[in-house]
Short mmCIF file of C-alpha atoms and ligand atoms in Angstrom, two decimals:
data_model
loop_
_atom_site.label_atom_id
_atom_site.label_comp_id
_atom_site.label_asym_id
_atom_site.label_seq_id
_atom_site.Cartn_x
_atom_site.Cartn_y
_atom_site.Cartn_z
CA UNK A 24 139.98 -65.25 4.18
CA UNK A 25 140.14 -68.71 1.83
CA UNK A 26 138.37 -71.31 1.89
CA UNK A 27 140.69 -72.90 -0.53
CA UNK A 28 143.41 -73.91 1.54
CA UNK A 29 146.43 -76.73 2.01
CA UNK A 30 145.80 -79.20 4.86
CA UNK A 31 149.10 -81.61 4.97
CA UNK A 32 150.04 -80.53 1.63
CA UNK A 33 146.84 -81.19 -0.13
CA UNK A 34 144.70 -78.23 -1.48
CA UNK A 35 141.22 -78.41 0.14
CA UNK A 36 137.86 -76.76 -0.35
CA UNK A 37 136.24 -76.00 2.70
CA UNK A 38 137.52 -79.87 4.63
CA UNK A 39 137.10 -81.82 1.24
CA UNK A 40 140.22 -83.20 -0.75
CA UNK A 41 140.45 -81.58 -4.59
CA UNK A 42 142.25 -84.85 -5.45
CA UNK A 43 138.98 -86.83 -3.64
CA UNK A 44 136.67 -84.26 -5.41
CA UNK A 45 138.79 -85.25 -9.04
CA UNK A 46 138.85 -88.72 -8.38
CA UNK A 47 134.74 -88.69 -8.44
CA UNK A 48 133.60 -85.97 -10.61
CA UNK A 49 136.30 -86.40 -13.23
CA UNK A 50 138.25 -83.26 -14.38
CA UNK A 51 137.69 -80.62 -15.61
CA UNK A 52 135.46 -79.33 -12.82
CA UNK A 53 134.53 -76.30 -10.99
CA UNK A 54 134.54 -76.47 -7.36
CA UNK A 55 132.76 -73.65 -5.25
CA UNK A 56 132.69 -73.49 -1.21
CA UNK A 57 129.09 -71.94 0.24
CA UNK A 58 130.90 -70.82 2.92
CA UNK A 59 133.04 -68.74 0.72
CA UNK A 60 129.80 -67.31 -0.77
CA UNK A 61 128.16 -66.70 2.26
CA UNK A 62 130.77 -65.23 3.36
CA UNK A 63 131.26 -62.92 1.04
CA UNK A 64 127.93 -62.02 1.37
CA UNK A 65 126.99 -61.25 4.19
CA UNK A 66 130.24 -59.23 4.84
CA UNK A 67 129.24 -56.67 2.13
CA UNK A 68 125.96 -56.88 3.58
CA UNK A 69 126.93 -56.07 7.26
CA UNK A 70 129.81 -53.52 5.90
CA UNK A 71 126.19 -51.31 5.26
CA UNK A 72 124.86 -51.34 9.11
CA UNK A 73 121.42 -50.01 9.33
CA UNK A 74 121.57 -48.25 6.63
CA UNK A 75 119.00 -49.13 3.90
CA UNK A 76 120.05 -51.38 1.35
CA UNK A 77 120.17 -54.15 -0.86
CA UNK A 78 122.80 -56.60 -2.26
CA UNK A 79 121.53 -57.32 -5.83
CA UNK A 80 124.35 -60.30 -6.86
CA UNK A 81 125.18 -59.48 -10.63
CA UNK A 82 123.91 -63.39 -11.79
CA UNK A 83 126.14 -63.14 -15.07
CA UNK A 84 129.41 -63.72 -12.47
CA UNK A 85 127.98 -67.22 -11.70
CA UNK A 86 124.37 -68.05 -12.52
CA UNK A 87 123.71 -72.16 -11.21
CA UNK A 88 120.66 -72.10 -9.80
CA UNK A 89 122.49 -73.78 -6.63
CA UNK A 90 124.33 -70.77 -6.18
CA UNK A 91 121.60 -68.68 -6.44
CA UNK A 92 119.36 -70.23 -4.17
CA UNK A 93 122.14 -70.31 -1.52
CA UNK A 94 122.05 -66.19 -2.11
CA UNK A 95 118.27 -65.64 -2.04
CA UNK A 96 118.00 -67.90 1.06
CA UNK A 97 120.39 -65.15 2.48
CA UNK A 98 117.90 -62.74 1.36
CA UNK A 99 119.88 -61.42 -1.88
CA UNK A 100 118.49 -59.81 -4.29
CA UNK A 101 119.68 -60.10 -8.18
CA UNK A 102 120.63 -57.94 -10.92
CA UNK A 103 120.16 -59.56 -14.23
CA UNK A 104 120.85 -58.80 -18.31
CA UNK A 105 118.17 -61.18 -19.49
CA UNK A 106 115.34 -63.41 -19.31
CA UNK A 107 117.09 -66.30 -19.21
CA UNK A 108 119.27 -64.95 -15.76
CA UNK A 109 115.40 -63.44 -14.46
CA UNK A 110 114.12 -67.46 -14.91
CA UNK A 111 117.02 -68.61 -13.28
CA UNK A 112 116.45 -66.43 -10.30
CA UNK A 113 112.69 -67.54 -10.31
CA UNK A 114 113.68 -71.22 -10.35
CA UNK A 115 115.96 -70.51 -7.39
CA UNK A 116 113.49 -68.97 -5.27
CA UNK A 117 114.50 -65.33 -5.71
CA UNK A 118 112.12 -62.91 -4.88
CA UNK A 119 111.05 -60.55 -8.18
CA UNK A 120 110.62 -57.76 -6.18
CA UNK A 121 114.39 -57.68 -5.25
CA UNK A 122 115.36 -57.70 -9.19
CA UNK A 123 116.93 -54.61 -11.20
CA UNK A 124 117.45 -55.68 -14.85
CA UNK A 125 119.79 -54.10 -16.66
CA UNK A 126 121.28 -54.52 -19.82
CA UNK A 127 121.34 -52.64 -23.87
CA UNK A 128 119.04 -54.32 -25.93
CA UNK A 129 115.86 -55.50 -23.73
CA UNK A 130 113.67 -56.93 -26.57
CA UNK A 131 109.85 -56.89 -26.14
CA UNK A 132 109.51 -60.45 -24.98
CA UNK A 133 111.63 -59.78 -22.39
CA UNK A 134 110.51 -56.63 -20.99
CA UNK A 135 106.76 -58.16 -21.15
CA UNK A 136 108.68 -60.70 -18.80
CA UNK A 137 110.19 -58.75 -16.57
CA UNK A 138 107.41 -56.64 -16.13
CA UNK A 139 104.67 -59.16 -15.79
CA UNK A 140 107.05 -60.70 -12.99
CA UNK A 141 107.00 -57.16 -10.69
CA UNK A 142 110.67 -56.57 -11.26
CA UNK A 143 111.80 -53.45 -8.83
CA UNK A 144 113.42 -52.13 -11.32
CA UNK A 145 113.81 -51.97 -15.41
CA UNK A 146 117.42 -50.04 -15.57
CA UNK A 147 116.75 -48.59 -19.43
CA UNK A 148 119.53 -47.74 -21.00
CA UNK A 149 118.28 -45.32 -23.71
CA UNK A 150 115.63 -43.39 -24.45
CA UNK A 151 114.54 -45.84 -27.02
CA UNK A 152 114.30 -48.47 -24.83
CA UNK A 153 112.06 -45.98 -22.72
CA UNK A 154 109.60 -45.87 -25.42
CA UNK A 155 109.36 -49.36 -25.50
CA UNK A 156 109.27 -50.19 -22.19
CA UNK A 157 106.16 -47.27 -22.03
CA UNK A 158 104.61 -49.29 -24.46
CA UNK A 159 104.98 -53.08 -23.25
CA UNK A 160 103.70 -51.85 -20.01
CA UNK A 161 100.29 -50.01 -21.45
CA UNK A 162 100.29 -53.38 -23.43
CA UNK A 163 99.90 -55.21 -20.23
CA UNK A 164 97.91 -52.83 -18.39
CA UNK A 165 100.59 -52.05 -15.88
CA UNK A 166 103.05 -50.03 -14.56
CA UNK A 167 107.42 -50.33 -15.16
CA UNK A 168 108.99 -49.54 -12.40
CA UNK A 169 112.48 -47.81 -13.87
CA UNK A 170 115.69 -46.05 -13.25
CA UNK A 171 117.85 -44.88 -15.90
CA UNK A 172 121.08 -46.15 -15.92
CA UNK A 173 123.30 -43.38 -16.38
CA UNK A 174 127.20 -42.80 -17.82
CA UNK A 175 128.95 -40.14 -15.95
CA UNK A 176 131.84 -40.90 -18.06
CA UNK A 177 134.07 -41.51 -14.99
CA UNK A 178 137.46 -43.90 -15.89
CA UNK A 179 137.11 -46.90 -13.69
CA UNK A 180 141.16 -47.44 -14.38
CA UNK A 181 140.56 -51.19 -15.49
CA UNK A 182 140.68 -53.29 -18.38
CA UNK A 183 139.01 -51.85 -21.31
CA UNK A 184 136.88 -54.95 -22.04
CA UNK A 185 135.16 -54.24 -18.55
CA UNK A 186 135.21 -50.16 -18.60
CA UNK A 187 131.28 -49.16 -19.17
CA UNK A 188 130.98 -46.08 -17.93
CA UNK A 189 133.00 -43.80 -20.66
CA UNK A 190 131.65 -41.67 -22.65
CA UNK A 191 132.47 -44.24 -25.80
CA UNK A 192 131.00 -46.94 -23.87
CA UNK A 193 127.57 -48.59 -25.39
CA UNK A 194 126.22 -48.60 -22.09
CA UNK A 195 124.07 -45.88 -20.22
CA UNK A 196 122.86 -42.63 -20.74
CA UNK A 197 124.79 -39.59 -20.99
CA UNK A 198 124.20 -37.36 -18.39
CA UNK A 199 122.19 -34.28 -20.24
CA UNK A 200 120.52 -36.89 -22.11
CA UNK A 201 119.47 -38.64 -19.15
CA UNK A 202 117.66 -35.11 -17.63
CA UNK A 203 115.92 -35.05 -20.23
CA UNK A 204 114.83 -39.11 -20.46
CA UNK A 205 113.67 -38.67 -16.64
CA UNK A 206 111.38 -35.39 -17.55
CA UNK A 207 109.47 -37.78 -20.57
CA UNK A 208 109.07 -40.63 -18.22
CA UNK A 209 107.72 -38.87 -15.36
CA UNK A 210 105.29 -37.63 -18.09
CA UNK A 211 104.42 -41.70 -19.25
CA UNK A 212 101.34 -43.17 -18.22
CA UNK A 213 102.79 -46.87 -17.50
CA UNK A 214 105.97 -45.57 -16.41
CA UNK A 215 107.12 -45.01 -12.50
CA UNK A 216 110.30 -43.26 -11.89
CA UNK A 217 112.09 -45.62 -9.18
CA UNK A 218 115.52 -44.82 -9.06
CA UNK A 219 118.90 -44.10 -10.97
CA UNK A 220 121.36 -46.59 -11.77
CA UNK A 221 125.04 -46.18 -12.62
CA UNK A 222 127.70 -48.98 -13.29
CA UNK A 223 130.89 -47.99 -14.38
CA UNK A 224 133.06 -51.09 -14.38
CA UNK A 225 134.30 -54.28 -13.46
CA UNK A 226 137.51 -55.33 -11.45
CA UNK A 227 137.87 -51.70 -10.00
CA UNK A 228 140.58 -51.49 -7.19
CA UNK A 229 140.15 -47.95 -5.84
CA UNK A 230 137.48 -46.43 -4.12
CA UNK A 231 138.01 -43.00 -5.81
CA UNK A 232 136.09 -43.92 -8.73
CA UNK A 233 132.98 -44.73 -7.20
CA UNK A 234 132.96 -41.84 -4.87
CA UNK A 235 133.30 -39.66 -8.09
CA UNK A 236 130.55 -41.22 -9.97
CA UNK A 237 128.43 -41.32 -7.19
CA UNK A 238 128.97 -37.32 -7.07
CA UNK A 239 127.67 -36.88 -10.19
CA UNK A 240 124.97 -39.15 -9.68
CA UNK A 241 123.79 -37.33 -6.47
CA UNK A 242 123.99 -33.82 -8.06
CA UNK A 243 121.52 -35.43 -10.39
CA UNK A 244 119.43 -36.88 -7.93
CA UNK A 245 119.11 -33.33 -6.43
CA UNK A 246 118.66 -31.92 -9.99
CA UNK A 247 115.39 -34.06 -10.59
CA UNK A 248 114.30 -33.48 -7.51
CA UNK A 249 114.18 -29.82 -8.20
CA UNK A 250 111.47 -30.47 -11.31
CA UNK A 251 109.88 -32.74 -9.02
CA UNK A 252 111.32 -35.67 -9.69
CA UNK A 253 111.65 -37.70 -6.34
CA UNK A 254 114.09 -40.78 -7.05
CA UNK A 255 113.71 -43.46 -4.02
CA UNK A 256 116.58 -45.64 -4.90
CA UNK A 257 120.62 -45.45 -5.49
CA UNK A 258 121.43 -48.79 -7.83
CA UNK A 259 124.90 -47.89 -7.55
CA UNK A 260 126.63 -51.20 -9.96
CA UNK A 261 129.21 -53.63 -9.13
CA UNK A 262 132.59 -53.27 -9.74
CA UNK A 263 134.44 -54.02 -6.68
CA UNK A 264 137.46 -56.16 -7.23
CA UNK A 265 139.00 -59.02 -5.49
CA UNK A 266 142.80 -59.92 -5.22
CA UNK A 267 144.10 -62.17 -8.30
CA UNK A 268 147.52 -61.74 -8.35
CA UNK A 269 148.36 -59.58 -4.78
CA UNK A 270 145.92 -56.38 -6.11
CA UNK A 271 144.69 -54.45 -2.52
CA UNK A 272 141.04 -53.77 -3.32
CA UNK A 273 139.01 -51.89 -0.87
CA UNK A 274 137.73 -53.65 1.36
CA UNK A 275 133.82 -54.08 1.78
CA UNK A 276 134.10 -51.56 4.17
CA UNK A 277 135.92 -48.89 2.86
CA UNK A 278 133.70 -49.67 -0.43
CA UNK A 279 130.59 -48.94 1.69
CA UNK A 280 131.66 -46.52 3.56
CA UNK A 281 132.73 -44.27 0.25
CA UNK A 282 129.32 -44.46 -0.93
CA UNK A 283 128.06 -43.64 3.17
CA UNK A 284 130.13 -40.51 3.34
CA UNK A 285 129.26 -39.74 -0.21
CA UNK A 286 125.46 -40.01 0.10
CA UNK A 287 125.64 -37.82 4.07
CA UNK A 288 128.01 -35.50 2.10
CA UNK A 289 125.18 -34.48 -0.21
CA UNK A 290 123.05 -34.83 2.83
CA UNK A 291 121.34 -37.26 1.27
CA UNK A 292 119.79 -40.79 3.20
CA UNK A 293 118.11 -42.89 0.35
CA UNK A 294 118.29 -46.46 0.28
CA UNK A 295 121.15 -48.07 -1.95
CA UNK A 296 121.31 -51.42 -3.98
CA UNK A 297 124.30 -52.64 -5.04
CA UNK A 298 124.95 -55.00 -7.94
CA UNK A 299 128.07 -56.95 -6.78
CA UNK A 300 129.47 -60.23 -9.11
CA UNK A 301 132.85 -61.02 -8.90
CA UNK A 302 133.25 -59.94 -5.07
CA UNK A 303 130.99 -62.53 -3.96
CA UNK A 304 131.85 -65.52 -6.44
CA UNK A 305 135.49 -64.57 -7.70
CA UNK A 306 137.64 -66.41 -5.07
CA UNK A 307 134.46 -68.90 -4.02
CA UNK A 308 135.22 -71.24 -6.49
CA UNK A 309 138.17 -72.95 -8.40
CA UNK A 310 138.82 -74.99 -11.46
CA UNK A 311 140.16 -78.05 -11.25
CA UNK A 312 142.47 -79.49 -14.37
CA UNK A 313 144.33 -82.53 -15.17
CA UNK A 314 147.89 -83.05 -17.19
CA UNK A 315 147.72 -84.78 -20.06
CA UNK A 316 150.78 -84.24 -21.41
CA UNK A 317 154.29 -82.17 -20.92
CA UNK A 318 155.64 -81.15 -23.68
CA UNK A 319 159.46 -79.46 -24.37
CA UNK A 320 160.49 -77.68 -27.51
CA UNK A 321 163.36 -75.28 -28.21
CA UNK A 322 162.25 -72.13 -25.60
CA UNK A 323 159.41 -73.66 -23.68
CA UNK A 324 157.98 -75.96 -21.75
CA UNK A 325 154.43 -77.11 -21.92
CA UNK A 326 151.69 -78.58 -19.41
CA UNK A 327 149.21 -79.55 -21.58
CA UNK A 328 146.08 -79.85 -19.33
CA UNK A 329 142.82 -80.99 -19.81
CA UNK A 330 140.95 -77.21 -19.41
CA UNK A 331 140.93 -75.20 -22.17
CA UNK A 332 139.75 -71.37 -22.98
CA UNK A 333 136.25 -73.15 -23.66
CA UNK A 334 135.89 -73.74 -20.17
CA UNK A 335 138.08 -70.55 -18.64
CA UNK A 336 137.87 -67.71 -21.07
CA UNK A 337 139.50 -65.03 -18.68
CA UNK A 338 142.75 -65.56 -19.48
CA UNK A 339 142.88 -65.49 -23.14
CA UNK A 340 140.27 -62.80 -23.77
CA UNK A 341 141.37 -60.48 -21.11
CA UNK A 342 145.00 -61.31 -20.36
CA UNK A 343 143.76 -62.24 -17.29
CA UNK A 344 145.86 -63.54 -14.45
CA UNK A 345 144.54 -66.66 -12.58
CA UNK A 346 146.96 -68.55 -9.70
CA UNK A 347 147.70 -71.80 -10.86
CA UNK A 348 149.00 -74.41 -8.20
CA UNK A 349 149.21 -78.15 -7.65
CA UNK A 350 146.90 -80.22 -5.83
CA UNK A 351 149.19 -82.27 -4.48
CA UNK A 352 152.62 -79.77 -3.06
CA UNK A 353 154.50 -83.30 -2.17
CA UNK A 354 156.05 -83.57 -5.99
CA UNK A 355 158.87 -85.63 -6.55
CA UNK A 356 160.18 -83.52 -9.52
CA UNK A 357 162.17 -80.84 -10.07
CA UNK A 358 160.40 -77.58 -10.91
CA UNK A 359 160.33 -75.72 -14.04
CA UNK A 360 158.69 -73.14 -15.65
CA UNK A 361 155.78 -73.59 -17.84
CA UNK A 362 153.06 -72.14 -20.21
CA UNK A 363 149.82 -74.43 -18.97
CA UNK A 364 147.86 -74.89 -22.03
CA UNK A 365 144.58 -76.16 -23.00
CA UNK A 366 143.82 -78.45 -25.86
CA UNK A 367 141.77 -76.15 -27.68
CA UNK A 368 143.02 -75.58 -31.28
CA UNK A 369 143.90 -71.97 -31.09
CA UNK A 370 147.33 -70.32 -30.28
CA UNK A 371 145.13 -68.10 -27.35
CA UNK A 372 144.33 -71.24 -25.42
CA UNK A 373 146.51 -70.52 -22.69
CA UNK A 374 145.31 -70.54 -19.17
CA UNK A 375 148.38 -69.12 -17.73
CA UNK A 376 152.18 -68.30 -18.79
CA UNK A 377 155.19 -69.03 -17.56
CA UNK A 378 154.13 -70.53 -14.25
CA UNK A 379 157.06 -72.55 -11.90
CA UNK A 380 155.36 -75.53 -11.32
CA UNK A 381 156.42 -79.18 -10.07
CA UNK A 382 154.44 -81.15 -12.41
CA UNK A 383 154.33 -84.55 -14.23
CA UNK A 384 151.26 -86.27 -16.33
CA UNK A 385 148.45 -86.82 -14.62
CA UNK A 386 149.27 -84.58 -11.84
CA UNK A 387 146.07 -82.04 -10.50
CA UNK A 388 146.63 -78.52 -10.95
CA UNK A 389 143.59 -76.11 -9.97
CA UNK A 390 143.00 -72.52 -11.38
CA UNK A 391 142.01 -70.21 -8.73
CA UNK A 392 139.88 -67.20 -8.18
CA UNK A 393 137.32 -69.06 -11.06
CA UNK A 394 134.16 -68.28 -8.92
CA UNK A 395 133.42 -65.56 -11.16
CA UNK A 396 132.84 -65.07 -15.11
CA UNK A 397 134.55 -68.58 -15.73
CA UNK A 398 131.90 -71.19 -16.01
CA UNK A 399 129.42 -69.09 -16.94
CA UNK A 400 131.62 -68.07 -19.72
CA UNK A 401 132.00 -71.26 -20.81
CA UNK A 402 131.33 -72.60 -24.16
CA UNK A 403 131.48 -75.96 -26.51
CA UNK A 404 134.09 -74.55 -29.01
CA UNK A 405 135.99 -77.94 -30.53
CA UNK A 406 133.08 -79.65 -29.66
CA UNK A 407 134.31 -79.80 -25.91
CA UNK A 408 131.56 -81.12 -22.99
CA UNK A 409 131.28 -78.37 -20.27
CA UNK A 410 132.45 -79.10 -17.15
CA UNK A 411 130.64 -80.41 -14.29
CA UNK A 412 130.41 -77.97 -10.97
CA UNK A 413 130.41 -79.01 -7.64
CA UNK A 414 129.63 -77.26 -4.45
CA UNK A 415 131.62 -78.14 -1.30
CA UNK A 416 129.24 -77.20 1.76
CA UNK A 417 131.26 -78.49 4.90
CA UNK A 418 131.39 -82.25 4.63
CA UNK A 419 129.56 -82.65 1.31
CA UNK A 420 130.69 -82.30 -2.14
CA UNK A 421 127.28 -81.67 -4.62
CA UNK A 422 126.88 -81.99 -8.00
CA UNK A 423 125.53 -78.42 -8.78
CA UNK A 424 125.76 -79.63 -12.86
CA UNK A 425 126.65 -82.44 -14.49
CA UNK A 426 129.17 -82.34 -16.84
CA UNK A 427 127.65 -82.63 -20.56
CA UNK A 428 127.57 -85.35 -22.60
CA UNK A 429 127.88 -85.63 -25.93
CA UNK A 430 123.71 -85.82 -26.86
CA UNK A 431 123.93 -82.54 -25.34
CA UNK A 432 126.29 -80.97 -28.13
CA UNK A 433 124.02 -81.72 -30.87
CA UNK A 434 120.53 -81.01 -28.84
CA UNK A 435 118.50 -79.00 -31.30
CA UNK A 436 120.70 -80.12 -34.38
CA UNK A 437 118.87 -82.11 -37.14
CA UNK A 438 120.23 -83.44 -40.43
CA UNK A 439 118.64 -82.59 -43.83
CA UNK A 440 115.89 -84.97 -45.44
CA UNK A 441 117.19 -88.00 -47.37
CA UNK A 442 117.47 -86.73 -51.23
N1 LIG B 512 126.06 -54.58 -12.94
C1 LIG B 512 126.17 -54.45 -14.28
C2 LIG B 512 125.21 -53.61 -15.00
C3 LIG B 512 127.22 -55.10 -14.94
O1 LIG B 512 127.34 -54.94 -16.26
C4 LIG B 512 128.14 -55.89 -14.21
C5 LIG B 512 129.24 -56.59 -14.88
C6 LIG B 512 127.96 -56.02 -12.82
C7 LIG B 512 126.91 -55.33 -12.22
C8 LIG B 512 128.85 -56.84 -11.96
O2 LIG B 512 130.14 -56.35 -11.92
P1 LIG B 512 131.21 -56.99 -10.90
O3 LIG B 512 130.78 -56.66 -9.51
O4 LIG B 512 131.23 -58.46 -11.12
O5 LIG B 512 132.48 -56.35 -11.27
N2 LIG B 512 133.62 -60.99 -17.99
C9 LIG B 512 134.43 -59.97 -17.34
C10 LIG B 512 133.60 -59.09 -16.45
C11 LIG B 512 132.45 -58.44 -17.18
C12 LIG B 512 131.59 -57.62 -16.27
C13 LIG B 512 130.33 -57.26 -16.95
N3 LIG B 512 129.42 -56.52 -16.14
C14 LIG B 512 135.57 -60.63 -16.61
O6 LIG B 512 135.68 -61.85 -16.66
O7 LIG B 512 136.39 -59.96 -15.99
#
């Protein structure tokens, strides 16, 4: 299902014109539709029945605090990698005790954070961290509620950038390792053992995968609880993908219902969180890009827009394919094929290659399935303003964030004394 859709050969979010949308914020901008979100949401939520459970939206995907709020009104809950994502989630009314934080290289002042803010879970990924997070908590005179996040070295059969759950990943503990981790904590005075956590991936487009992780995961489960060990929760990751360029994900259902036949396989009814990014946000949201120029030379053709890989990353970091289309279908010239390029000053600012497109200066192009990891991978390189984003909710078109200006580039900045 779209929400992003023509109507009389105009593109549309939700009932709302892109071109209308353009004319007011400006371009570039990112436009979401909270029905797309909700959506989204509420089918992987349903997909579980009655079965215990709880939807922790990975924030890093799309973190505005308008977004957020829309999911913890919902009742999400939120996975997060740092303090700044755990305030976010505070300022958008998200309930603490519905937070797993996850993530390498906690430092103290977070984990004092976290903590202080009744997290339900502090995912450590090492037994390091577990030291640390033993002694923040005494610090404080309370108690960390943790999992482990574990690496059953399982290939999620993606992109290498987003595979975590390899042996040579950074991320997680190894399995043996992880035994051994859960026997010291149970044994720490601040420490209560939660759950286990396992994320192996991003952009994963089989269910097989997960239902072999989660194997090795339950045979763990059943191993702990054998020394006593009782875990009460299954934070089972993200990962599932969404359809880019015509890939046939699983759908929320047969997601969910691998992990339900893998859990009554082992005979085995605890409750499961979920940390789910880009299935919620990826195809909620678009990016919306003006020509500037088109430009021919020997073996190409160019539409220069105004987007660069400051404000869409994907495609030059991963290779990663995003549907570009006009705004307006009703062109009156011919098409051709094109690279669309940004202005950044680097050969990689490319937002898509060799795309048939009817296109002429000034003509609206938007960037689709940029819900997820696209503004909030955004960035100032070139000295470039970040673009506004807008939510579309029916009839109305908000302002979710301005678009910078330029006092905001050199916030913080200060220029040496005179002499
Ligand atoms: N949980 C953890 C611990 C994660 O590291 C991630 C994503 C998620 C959940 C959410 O995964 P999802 O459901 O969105 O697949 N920037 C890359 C994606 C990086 C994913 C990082 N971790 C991209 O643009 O494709």
């Amino acid at each position: 299902m779209s929400f992003f859709k023509y109507h009389n050969g105009e593109l549309r979010a939700e009932n709302i014109s892109l071109s209308k949308v353009a004319e007011t914020i400006g371009t570039p901008c990112y436009v979401y539709s909270r029905a797309a979100f909700e959506h989204q949401w509420t089918t992987l939520d349903s997909a579980f029945g009655d079965y215990p459970h709880t939807i922790c939206y990975a924030v890093k995907a799309n973190s505005n605090i308008a977004i957020l709020n829309v999911l913890a009104r919902l009742g999400s809950g939120f996975d997060v990698v740092s303090e700044g994502e755990l305030r976010r989630v505070l300022a958008a009314g998200g309930d603490p005790s519905k937070v797993v934080f996850s993530g390498v290289a906690k430092s103290v002042a977070e984990l004092e954070f976290a903590i202080s803010n009744g997290v339900r879970s502090i995912n450590i990924e090492s037994t390091a961290e577990l030291e640390r997070v033993q002694t923040v908590a005494a610090a404080l005179n309370a108690t960390a509620s943790i999992a482990f996040r574990v690496n059953p070295d399982v290939d999620p059969e993606t992109h290498p950038y987003i595979s975590t759950g390899m042996d040579k990943a950074k991320f997680g503990v190894p399995m043996e390792a992880a035994f051994a981790a859960y026997q010291r904590a149970a044994e720490l005075p601040n420490i209560e053992v939660h759950g286990i956590a396992c994320h192996i991936g991003s952009q994963i487009t089989k269910t097989s995968p997960f239902s072999d992780s989660l194997d090795i995961v339950l045979t763990m489960v059943k191993r702990l609880a054998s020394q006593g060990i009782q875990i009460k929760q299954l934070d089972l990751g993200g990962g599932l993908g969404i359809d880019y360029q015509g890939e046939t994900p699983p759908t929320a259902q047969e997601y969910v219902n691998a992990m339900l036949d893998g859990v009554a396989a082992h005979g085995i009814d605890l409750p499961i969180a979920i940390e789910p990014g880009r299935y919620i946000a990826g195809n909620s949201g678009v990016m919306l890009t003006r020509v500037e120029y088109i430009k021919h030379n020997e073996s190409k053709n160019f539409a220069i827009v105004d987007a660069g890989m400051n404000d869409l990353l994907r495609p030059s970091l991963y290779q990663a394919f995003h549907a570009i289309l006009p705004v307006n279908e009703n062109s009156n010239v011919e098409k051709s094929v094109f690279d669309v390029v940004g202005p950044v000053c680097e050969s990689a600012d490319v937002l898509g290659y060799d795309r048939e497109l009817a296109v002429q200066a000034d003509d609206l192009l938007a960037v689709m399935s940029a819900g997820a990891y696209s503004f909030s991978m955004a960035g100032n390189y070139n000295s470039r303003l970040r673009p506004a984003e807008v939510l579309i909710d029916g009839e109305t078109a908000h302002i979710i964030r301005q678009r910078e200006e330029f006092d905001d580039l050199t916030r913080g900045e200060s220029l040496l004394p005179e002499q």
